[in-house]
mmCIF file of C-alpha atoms and ligand atoms in Angstrom:
data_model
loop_
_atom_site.group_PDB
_atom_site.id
_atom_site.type_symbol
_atom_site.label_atom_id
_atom_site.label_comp_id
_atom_site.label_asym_id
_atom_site.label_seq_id
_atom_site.Cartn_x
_atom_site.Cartn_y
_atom_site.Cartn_z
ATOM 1 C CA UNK A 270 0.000 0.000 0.000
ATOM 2 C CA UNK A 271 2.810 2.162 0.662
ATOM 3 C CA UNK A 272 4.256 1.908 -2.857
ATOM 4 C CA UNK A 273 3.203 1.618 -6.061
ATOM 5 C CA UNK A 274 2.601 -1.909 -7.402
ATOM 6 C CA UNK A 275 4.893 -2.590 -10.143
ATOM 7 C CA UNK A 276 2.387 -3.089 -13.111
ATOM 8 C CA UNK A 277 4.498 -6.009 -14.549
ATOM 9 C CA UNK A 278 3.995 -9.602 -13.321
ATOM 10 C CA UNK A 279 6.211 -12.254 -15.291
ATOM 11 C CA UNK A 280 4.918 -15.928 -13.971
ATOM 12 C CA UNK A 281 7.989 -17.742 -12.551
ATOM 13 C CA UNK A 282 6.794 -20.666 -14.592
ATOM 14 C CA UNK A 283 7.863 -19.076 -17.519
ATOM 15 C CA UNK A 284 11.551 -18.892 -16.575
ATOM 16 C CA UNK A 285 11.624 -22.497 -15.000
ATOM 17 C CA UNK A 286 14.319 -22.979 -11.809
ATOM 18 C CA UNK A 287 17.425 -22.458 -13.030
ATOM 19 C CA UNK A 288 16.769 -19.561 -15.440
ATOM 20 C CA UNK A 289 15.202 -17.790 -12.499
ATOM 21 C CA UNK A 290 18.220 -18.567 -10.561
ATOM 22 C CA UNK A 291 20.266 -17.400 -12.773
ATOM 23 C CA UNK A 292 18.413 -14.360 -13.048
ATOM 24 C CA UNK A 293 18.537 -13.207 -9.829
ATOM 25 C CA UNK A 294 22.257 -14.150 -9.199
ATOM 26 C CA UNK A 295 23.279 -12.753 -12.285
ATOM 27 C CA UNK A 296 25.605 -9.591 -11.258
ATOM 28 C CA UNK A 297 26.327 -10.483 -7.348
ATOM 29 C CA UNK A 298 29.442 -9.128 -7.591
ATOM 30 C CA UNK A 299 32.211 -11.210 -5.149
ATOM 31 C CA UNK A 300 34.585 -8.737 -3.182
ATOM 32 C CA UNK A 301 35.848 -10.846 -0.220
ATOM 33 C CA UNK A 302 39.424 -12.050 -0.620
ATOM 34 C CA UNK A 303 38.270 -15.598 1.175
ATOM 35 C CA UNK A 304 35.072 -15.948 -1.444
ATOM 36 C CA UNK A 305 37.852 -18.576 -3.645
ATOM 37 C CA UNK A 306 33.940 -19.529 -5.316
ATOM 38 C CA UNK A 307 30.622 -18.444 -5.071
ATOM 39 C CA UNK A 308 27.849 -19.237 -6.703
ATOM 40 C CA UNK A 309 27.394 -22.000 -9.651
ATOM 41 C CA UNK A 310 29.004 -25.454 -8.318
ATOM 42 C CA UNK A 311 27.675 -28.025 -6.070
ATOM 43 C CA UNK A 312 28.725 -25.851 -2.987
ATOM 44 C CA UNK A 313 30.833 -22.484 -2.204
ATOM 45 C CA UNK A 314 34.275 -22.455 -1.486
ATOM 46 C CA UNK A 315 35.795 -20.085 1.167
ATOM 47 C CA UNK A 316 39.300 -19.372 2.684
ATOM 48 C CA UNK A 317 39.338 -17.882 5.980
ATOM 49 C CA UNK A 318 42.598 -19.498 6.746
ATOM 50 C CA UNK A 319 43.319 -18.791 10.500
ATOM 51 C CA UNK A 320 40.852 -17.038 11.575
ATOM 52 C CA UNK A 321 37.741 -18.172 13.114
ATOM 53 C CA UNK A 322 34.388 -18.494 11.511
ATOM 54 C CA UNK A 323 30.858 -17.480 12.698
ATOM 55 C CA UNK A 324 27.509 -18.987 11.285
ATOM 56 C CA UNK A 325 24.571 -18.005 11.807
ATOM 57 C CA UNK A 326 21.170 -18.455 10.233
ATOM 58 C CA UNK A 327 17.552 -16.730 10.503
ATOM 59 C CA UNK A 328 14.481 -17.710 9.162
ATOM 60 C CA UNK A 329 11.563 -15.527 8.253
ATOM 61 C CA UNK A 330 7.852 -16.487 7.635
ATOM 62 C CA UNK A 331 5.379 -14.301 5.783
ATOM 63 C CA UNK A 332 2.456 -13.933 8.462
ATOM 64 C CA UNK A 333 4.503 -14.608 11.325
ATOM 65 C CA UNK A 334 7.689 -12.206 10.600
ATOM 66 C CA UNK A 335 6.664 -9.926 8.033
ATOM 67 C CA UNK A 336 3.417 -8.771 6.676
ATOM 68 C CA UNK A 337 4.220 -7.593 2.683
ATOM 69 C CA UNK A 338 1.226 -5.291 3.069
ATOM 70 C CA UNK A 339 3.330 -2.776 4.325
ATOM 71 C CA UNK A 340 6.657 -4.343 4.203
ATOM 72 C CA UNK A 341 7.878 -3.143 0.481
ATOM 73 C CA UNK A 342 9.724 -6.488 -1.270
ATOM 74 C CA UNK A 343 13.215 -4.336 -1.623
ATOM 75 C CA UNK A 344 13.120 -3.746 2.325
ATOM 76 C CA UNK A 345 12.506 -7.227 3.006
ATOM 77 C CA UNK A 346 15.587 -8.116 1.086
ATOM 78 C CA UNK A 347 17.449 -5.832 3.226
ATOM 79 C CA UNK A 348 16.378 -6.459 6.488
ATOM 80 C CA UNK A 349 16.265 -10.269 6.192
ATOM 81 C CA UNK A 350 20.030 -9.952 5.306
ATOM 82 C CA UNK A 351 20.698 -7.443 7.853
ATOM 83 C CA UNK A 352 18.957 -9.217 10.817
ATOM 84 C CA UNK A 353 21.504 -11.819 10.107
ATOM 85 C CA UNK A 354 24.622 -9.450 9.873
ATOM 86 C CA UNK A 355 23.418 -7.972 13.199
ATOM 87 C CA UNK A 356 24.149 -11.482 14.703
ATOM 88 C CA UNK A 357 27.756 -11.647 13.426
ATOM 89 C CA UNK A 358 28.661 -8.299 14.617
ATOM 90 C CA UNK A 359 27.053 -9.355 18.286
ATOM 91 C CA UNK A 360 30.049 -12.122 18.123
ATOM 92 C CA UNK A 361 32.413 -8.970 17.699
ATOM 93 C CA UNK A 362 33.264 -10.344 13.903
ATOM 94 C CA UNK A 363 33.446 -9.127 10.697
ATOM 95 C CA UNK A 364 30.663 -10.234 8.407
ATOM 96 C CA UNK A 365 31.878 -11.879 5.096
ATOM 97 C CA UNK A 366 29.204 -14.398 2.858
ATOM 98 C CA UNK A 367 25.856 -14.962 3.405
ATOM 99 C CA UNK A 368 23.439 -17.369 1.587
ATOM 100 C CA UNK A 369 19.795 -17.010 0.884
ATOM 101 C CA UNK A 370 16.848 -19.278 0.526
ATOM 102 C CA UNK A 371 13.780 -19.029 -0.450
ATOM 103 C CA UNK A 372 10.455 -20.545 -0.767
ATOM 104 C CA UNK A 373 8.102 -18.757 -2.707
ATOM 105 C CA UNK A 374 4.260 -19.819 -3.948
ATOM 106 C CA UNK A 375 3.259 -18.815 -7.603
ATOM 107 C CA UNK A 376 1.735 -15.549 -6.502
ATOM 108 C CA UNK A 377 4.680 -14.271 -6.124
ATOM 109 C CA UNK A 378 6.229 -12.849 -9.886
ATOM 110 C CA UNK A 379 9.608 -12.209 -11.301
ATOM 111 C CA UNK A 380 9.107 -8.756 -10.797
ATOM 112 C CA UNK A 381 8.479 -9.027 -6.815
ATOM 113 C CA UNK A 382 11.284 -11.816 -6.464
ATOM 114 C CA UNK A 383 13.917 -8.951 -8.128
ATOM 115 C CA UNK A 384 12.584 -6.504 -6.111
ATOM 116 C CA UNK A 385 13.669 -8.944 -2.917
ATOM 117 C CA UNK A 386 16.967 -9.464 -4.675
ATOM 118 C CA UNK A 387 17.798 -5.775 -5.266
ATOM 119 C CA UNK A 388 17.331 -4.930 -1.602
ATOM 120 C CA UNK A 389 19.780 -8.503 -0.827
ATOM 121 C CA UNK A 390 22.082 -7.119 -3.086
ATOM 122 C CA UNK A 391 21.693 -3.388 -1.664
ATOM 123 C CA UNK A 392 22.554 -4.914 1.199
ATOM 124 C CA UNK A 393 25.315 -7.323 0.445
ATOM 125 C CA UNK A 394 26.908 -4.099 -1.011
ATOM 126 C CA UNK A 395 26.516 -1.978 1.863
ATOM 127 C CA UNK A 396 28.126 -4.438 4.719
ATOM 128 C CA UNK A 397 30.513 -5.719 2.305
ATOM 129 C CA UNK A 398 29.442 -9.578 2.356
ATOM 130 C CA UNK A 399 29.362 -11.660 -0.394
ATOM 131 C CA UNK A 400 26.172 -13.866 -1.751
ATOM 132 C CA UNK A 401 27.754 -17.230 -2.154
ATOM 133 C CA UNK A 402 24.802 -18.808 -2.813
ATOM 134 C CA UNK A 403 21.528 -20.517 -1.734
ATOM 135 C CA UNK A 404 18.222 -22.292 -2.810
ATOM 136 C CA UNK A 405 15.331 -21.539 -4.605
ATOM 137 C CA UNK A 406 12.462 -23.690 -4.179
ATOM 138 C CA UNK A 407 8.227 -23.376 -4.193
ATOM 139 C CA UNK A 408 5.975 -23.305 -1.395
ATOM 140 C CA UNK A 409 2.302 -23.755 -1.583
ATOM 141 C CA UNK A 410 1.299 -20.957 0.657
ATOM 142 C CA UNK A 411 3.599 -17.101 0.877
ATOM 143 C CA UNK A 412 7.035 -17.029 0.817
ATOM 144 C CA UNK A 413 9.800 -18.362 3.726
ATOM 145 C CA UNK A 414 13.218 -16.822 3.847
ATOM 146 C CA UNK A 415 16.304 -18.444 5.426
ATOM 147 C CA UNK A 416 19.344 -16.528 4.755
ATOM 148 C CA UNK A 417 22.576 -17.656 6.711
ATOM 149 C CA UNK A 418 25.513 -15.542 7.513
ATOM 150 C CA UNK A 419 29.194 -16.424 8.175
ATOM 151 C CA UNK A 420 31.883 -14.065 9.578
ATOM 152 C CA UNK A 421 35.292 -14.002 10.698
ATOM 153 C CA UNK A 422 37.384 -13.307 13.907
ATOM 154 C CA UNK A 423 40.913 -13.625 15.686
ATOM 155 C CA UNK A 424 39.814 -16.433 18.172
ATOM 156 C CA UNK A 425 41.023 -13.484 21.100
ATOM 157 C CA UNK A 426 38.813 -11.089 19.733
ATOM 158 C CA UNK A 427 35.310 -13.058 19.383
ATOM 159 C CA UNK A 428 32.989 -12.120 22.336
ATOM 160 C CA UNK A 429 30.211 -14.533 24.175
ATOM 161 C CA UNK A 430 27.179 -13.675 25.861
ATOM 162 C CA UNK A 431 29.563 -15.582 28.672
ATOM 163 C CA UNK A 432 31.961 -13.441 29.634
ATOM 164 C CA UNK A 433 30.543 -10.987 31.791
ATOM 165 C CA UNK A 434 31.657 -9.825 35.310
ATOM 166 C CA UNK A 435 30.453 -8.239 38.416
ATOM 167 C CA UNK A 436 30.842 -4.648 38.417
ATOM 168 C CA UNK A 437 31.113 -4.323 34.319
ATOM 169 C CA UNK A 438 29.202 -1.714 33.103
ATOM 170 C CA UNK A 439 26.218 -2.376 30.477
ATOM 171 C CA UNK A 440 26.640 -0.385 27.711
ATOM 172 C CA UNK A 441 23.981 -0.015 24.459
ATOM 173 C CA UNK A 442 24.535 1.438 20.886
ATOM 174 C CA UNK A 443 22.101 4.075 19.598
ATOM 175 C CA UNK A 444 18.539 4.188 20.418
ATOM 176 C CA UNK A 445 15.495 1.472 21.715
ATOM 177 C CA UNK A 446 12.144 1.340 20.587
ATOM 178 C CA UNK A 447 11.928 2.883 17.241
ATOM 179 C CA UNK A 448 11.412 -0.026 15.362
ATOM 180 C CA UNK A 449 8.285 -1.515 17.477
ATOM 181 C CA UNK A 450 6.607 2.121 17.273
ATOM 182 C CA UNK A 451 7.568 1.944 13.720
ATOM 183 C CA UNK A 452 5.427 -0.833 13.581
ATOM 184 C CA UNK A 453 2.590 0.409 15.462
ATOM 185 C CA UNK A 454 2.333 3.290 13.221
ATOM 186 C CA UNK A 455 2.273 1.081 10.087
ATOM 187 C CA UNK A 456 -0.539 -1.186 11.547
ATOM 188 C CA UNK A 457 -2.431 1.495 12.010
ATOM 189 C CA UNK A 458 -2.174 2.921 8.856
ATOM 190 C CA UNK A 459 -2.757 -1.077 7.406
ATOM 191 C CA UNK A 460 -6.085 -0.556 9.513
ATOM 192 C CA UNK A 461 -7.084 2.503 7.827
ATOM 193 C CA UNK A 462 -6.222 1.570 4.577
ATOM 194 C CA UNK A 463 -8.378 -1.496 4.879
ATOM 195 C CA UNK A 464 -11.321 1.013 5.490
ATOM 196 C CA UNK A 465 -10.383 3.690 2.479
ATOM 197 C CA UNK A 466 -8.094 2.599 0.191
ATOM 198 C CA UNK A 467 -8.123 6.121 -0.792
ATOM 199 C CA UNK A 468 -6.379 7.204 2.593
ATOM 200 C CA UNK A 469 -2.774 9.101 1.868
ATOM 201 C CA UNK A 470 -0.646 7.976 5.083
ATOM 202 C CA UNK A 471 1.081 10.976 6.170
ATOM 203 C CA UNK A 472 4.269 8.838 7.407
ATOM 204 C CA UNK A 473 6.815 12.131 7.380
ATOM 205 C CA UNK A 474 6.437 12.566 11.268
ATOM 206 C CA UNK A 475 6.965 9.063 11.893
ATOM 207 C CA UNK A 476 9.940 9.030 9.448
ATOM 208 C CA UNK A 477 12.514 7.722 11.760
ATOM 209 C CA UNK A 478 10.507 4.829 13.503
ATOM 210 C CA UNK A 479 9.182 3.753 10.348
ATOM 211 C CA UNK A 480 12.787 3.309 8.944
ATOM 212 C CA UNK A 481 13.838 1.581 12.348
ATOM 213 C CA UNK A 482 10.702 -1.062 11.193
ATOM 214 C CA UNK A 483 11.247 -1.087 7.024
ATOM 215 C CA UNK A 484 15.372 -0.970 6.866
ATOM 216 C CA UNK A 485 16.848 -1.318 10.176
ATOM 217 C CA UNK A 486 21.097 -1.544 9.866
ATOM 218 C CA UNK A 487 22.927 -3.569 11.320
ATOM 219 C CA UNK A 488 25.607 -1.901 13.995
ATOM 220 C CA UNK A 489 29.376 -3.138 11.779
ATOM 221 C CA UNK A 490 30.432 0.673 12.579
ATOM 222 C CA UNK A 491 30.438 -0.751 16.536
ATOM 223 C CA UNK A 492 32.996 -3.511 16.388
ATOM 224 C CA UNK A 493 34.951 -1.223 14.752
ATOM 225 C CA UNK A 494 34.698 1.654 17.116
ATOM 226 C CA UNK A 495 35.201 -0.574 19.682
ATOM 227 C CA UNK A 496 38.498 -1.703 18.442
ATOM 228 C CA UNK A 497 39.034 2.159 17.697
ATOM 229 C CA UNK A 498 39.026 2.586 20.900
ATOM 230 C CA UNK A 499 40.596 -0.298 22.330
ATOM 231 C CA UNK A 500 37.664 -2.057 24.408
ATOM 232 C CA UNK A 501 37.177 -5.609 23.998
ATOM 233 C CA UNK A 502 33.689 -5.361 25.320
ATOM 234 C CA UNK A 503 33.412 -8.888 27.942
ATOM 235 C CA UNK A 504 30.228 -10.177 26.271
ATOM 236 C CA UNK A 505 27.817 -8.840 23.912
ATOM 237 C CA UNK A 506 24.498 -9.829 22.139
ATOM 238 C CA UNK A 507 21.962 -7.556 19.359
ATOM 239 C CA UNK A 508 19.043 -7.041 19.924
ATOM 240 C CA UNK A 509 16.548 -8.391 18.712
ATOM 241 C CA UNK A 510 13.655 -9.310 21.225
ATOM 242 C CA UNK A 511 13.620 -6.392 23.561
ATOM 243 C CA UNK A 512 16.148 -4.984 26.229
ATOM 244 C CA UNK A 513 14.925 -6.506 28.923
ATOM 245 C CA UNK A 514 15.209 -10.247 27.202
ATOM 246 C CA UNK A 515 18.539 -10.124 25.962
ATOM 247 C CA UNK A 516 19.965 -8.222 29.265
ATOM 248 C CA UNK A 517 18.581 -11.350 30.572
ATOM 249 C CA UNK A 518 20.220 -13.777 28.244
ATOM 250 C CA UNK A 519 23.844 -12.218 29.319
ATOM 251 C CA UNK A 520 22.879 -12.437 32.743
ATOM 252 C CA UNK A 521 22.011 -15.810 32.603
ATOM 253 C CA UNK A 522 24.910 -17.017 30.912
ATOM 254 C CA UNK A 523 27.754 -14.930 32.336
ATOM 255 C CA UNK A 524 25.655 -16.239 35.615
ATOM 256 C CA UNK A 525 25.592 -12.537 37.005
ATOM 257 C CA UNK A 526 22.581 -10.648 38.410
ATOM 258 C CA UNK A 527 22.493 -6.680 36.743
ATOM 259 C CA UNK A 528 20.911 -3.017 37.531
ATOM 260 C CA UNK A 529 19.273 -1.267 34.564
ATOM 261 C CA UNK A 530 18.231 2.076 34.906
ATOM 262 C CA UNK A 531 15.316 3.586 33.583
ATOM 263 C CA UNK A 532 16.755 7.317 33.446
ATOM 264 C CA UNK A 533 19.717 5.707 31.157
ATOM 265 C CA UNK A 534 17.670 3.873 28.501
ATOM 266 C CA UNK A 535 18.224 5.807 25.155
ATOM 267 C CA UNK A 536 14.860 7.263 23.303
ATOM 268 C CA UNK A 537 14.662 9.087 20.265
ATOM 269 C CA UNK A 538 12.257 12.104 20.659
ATOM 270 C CA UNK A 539 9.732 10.609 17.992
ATOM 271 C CA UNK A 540 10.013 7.213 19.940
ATOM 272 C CA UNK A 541 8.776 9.639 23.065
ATOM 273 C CA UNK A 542 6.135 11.215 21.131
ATOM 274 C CA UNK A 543 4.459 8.549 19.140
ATOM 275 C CA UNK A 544 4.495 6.895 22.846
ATOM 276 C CA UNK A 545 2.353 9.438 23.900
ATOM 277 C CA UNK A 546 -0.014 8.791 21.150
ATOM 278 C CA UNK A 547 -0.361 5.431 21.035
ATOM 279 C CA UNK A 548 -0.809 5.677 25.015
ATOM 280 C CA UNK A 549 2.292 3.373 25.623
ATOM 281 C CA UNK A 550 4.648 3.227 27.815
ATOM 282 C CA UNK A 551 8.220 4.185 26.657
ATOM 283 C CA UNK A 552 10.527 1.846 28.880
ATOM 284 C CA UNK A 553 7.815 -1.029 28.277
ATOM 285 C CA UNK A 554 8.504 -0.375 24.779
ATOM 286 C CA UNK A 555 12.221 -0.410 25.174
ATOM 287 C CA UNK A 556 12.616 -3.069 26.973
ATOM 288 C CA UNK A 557 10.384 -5.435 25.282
ATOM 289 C CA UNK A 558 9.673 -3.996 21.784
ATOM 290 C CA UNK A 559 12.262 -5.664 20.099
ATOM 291 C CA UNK A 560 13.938 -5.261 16.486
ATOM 292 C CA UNK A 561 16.317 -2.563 17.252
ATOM 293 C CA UNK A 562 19.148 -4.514 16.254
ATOM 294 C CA UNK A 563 21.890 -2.403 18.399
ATOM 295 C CA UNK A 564 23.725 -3.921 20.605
ATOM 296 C CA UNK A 565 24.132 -4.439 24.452
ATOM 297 C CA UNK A 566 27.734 -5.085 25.873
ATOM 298 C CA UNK A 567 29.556 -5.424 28.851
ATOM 299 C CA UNK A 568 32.704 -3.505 29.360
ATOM 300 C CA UNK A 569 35.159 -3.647 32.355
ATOM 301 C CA UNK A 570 34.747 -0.669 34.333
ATOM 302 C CA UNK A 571 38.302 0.547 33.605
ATOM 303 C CA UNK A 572 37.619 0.927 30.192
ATOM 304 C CA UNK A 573 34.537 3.655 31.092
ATOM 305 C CA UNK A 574 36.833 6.809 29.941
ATOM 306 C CA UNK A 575 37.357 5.341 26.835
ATOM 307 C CA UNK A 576 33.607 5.011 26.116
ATOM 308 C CA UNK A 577 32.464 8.079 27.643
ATOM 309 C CA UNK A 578 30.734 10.533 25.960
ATOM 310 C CA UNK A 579 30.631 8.826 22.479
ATOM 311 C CA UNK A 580 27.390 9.699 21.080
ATOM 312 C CA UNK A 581 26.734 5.992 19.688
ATOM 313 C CA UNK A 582 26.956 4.850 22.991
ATOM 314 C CA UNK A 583 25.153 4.875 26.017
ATOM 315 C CA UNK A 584 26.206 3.049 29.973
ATOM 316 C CA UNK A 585 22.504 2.162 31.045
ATOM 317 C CA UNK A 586 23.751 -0.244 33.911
ATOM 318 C CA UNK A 587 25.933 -2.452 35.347
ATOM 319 C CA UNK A 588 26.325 -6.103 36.743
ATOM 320 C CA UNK A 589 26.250 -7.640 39.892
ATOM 321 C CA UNK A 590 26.376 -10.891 41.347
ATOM 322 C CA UNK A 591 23.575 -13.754 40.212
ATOM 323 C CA UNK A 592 22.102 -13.640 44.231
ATOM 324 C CA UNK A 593 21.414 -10.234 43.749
ATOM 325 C CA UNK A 594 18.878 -10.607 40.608
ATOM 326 C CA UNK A 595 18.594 -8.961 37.834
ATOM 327 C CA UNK A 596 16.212 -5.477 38.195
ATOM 328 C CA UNK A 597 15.075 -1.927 36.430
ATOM 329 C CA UNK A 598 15.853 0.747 38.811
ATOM 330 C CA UNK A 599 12.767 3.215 38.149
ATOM 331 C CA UNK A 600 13.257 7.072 38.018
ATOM 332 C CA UNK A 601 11.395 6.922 41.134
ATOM 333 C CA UNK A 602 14.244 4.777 42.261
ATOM 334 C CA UNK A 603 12.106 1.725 43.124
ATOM 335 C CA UNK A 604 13.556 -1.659 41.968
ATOM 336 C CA UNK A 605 11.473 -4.244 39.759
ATOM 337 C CA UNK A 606 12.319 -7.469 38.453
ATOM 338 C CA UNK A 607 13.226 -7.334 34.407
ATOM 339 C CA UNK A 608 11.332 -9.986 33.037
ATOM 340 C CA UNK A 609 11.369 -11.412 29.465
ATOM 341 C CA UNK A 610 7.780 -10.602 28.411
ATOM 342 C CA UNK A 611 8.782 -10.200 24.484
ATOM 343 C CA UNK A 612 5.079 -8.779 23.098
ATOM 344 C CA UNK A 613 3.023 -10.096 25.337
ATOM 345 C CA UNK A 614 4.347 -7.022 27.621
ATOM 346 C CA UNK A 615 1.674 -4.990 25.954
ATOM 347 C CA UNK A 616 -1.480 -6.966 26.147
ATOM 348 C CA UNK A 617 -2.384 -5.487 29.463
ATOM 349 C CA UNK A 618 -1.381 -1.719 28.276
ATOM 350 C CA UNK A 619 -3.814 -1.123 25.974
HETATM 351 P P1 ADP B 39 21.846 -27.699 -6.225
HETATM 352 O O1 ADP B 39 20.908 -28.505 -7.059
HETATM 353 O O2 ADP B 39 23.256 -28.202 -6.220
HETATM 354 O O3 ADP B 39 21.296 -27.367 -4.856
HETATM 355 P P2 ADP B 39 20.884 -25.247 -7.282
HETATM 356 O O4 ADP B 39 20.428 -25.410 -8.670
HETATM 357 O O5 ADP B 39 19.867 -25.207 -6.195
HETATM 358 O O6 ADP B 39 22.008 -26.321 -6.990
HETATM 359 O O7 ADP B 39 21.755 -23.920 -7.204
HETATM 360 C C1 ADP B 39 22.737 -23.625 -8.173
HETATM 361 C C2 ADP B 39 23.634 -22.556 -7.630
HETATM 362 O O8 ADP B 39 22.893 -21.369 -7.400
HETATM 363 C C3 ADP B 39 24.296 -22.913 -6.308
HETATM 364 O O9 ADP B 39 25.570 -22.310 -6.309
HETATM 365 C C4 ADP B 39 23.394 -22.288 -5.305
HETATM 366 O O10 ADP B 39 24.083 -21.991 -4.112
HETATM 367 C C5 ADP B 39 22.953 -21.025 -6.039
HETATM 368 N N1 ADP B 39 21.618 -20.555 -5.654
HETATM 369 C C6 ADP B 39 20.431 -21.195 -5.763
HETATM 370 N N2 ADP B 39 19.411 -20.440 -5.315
HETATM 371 C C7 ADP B 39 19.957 -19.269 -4.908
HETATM 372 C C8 ADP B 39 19.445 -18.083 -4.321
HETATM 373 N N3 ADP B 39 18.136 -17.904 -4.066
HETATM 374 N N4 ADP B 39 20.318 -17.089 -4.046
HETATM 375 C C9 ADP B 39 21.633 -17.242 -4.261
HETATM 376 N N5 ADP B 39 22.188 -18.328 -4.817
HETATM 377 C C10 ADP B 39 21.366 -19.342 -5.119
HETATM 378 MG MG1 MG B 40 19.592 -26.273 -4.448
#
């Protein structure tokens, strides 16, 4: 609804699998020195000699993960590879191939499958990873994405959700929120368009959430700072599901309790506003919104000065030890369990 429907529509029947394969893998161009093949044999070849590799893999389900009445086909491309990349960079890597698979039923069209393709390539361009290949298969009912990523690290350099200690301080790249509000604001509109079809969304106010939903990035410029600065954060995880669920997932596994505080928690001003007029509540929506893809790391408290004031980054806690539980300390300075409510945290908001 948000764009204009490509008047084109070339059945995929016409091109049969391996011309529409070919199609769509066509100019991939490969630019990483351990790509030694990509796509075209029985199975890709890399090099990463002695470094380390990551792998990791995400699937998406139209319906369940995306909704293509206002996710645009290009966007998809890029956010399906991005969510990915986000998952390398959490392991303090660099991001280097990716495949992608997918599963699409016949009312889907050439045109809507290059339109996914130019926003994988977009993509693939902007991080710098290479498409090394993939599947391409039918499905009776929408379309099913699985795109895997692999990356590369100096074994000393990788970081675990494990390695936190007491007293480290919890740190968190740019802002929370924007892209569940983002979402709010395109359901809405979804809802209104199902009424008049003849609505025009104004989405300019909403510009920033919306683009936290649609084409979210990935945080590669963090590892880099990081290493910039020379902080090895002691464990780190993106998130994905909401603050309050991954803080949890550290805690859990570097066996440490933590303090969050709710003064601390980074909000963009339209995150604040569009709060307000969805009556929600912003630290709910922080900490269990979800799709921000930044990410949350520990550093050793010596390293604070070299952090400090960096815009992209912002201390919002610290650890303690596992007895002591892991809490939100209010701005009325009351303490309540964090708990991992993912979306469910809203039900009883509204
Ligand atoms: P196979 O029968 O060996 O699985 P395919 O015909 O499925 O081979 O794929 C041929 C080549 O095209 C392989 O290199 C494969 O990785 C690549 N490929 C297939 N589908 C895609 C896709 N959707 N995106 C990128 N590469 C793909
Ligand atoms: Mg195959």
């Amino acid at each position: 609804m948000l764009e204009a429907k490509n008047p084109q529509k070339t059945d995929l029947e016409n091109l049969g699998e391996f011309g529409l394969i070919d199609h769509l893998t066509k100019d991939l161009p490969q630019s990483q020195p351990s790509t030694k093949l990509g796509i075209g044999d029985d199975a890709a070849v890399l090099d990463h000699s002695e470094l380390q590799t990551v792998l990791t893999t995400d699937m998406l389900v139209e319906g369940v993960h995306f909704d293509l009445a206002y996710m645009p086909l290009q966007h998809l491309g890029y956010k399906a590879v991005v969510v990915n990349l986000s998952d390398v960079y959490a392991m303090n890597a660099t991001a280097t191939q990716i495949t992608v698979s997918i599963a699409v039923s016949n009312r889907f069209s050439l045109e809507a499958l290059e339109a996914f393709y130019a926003g994988v390539r977009h993509a693939a361009q902007t991080y710098g990873v290479d498409v090394v290949g993939g599947d391409t298969t039918s499905s009776t009912k929408g379309m099913i994405i699985s795109i895997t990523a692999l990356g590369t690290a100096a074994p000393e350099k990788l970081c675990y959700r494990s390695g936190a200690k007491e007293n480290d301080l919890l740190v968190v790249s740019g802002d929370l929120g924007g892209a569940y509000m983002g979402l709010q604001v395109l359901e809405r509109e979804k809802a209104v368009y199902a009424v008049n079809p003849q609505s025009q969304p104004d989405l300019e106010p909403y510009h920033y959430i919306v683009q936290r939903q649609l084409k979210p990035e990935a945080r590669k410029d963090i590892p880099e700072l990081l290493a910039a600065l020379e902080v090895k954060p002691t464990a780190m995880i993106d998130i994905s599901d909401g603050l309050s669920s991954e803080i949890l997932h550290l805690c859990k596994a570097s066996k440490l309790g933590c303090d969050l505080y709710e003064d601390k928690i980074p909000l963009d001003p339209t995150v604040i506003s569009s709060c307000e007029e969805f009556h929600l509540d912003s630290t709910t929506v922080a900490l269990s919104g979800g799709e921000d893809y930044e990410l949350l790391f520990t550093i050793a408290p010596s390293d604070y000065d070299k952090i400090k004031g960096n815009p992209n980054l912002t201390v919002i806690g610290h650890m303690t030890q596992a007895a002591a539980g892991a809490y939100l300390v209010t701005r009325a300075n009351t303490k309540i369990p964090l708990q991992a409510q993912g979306w469910n945290a809203f039900e009883d908001k509204k």
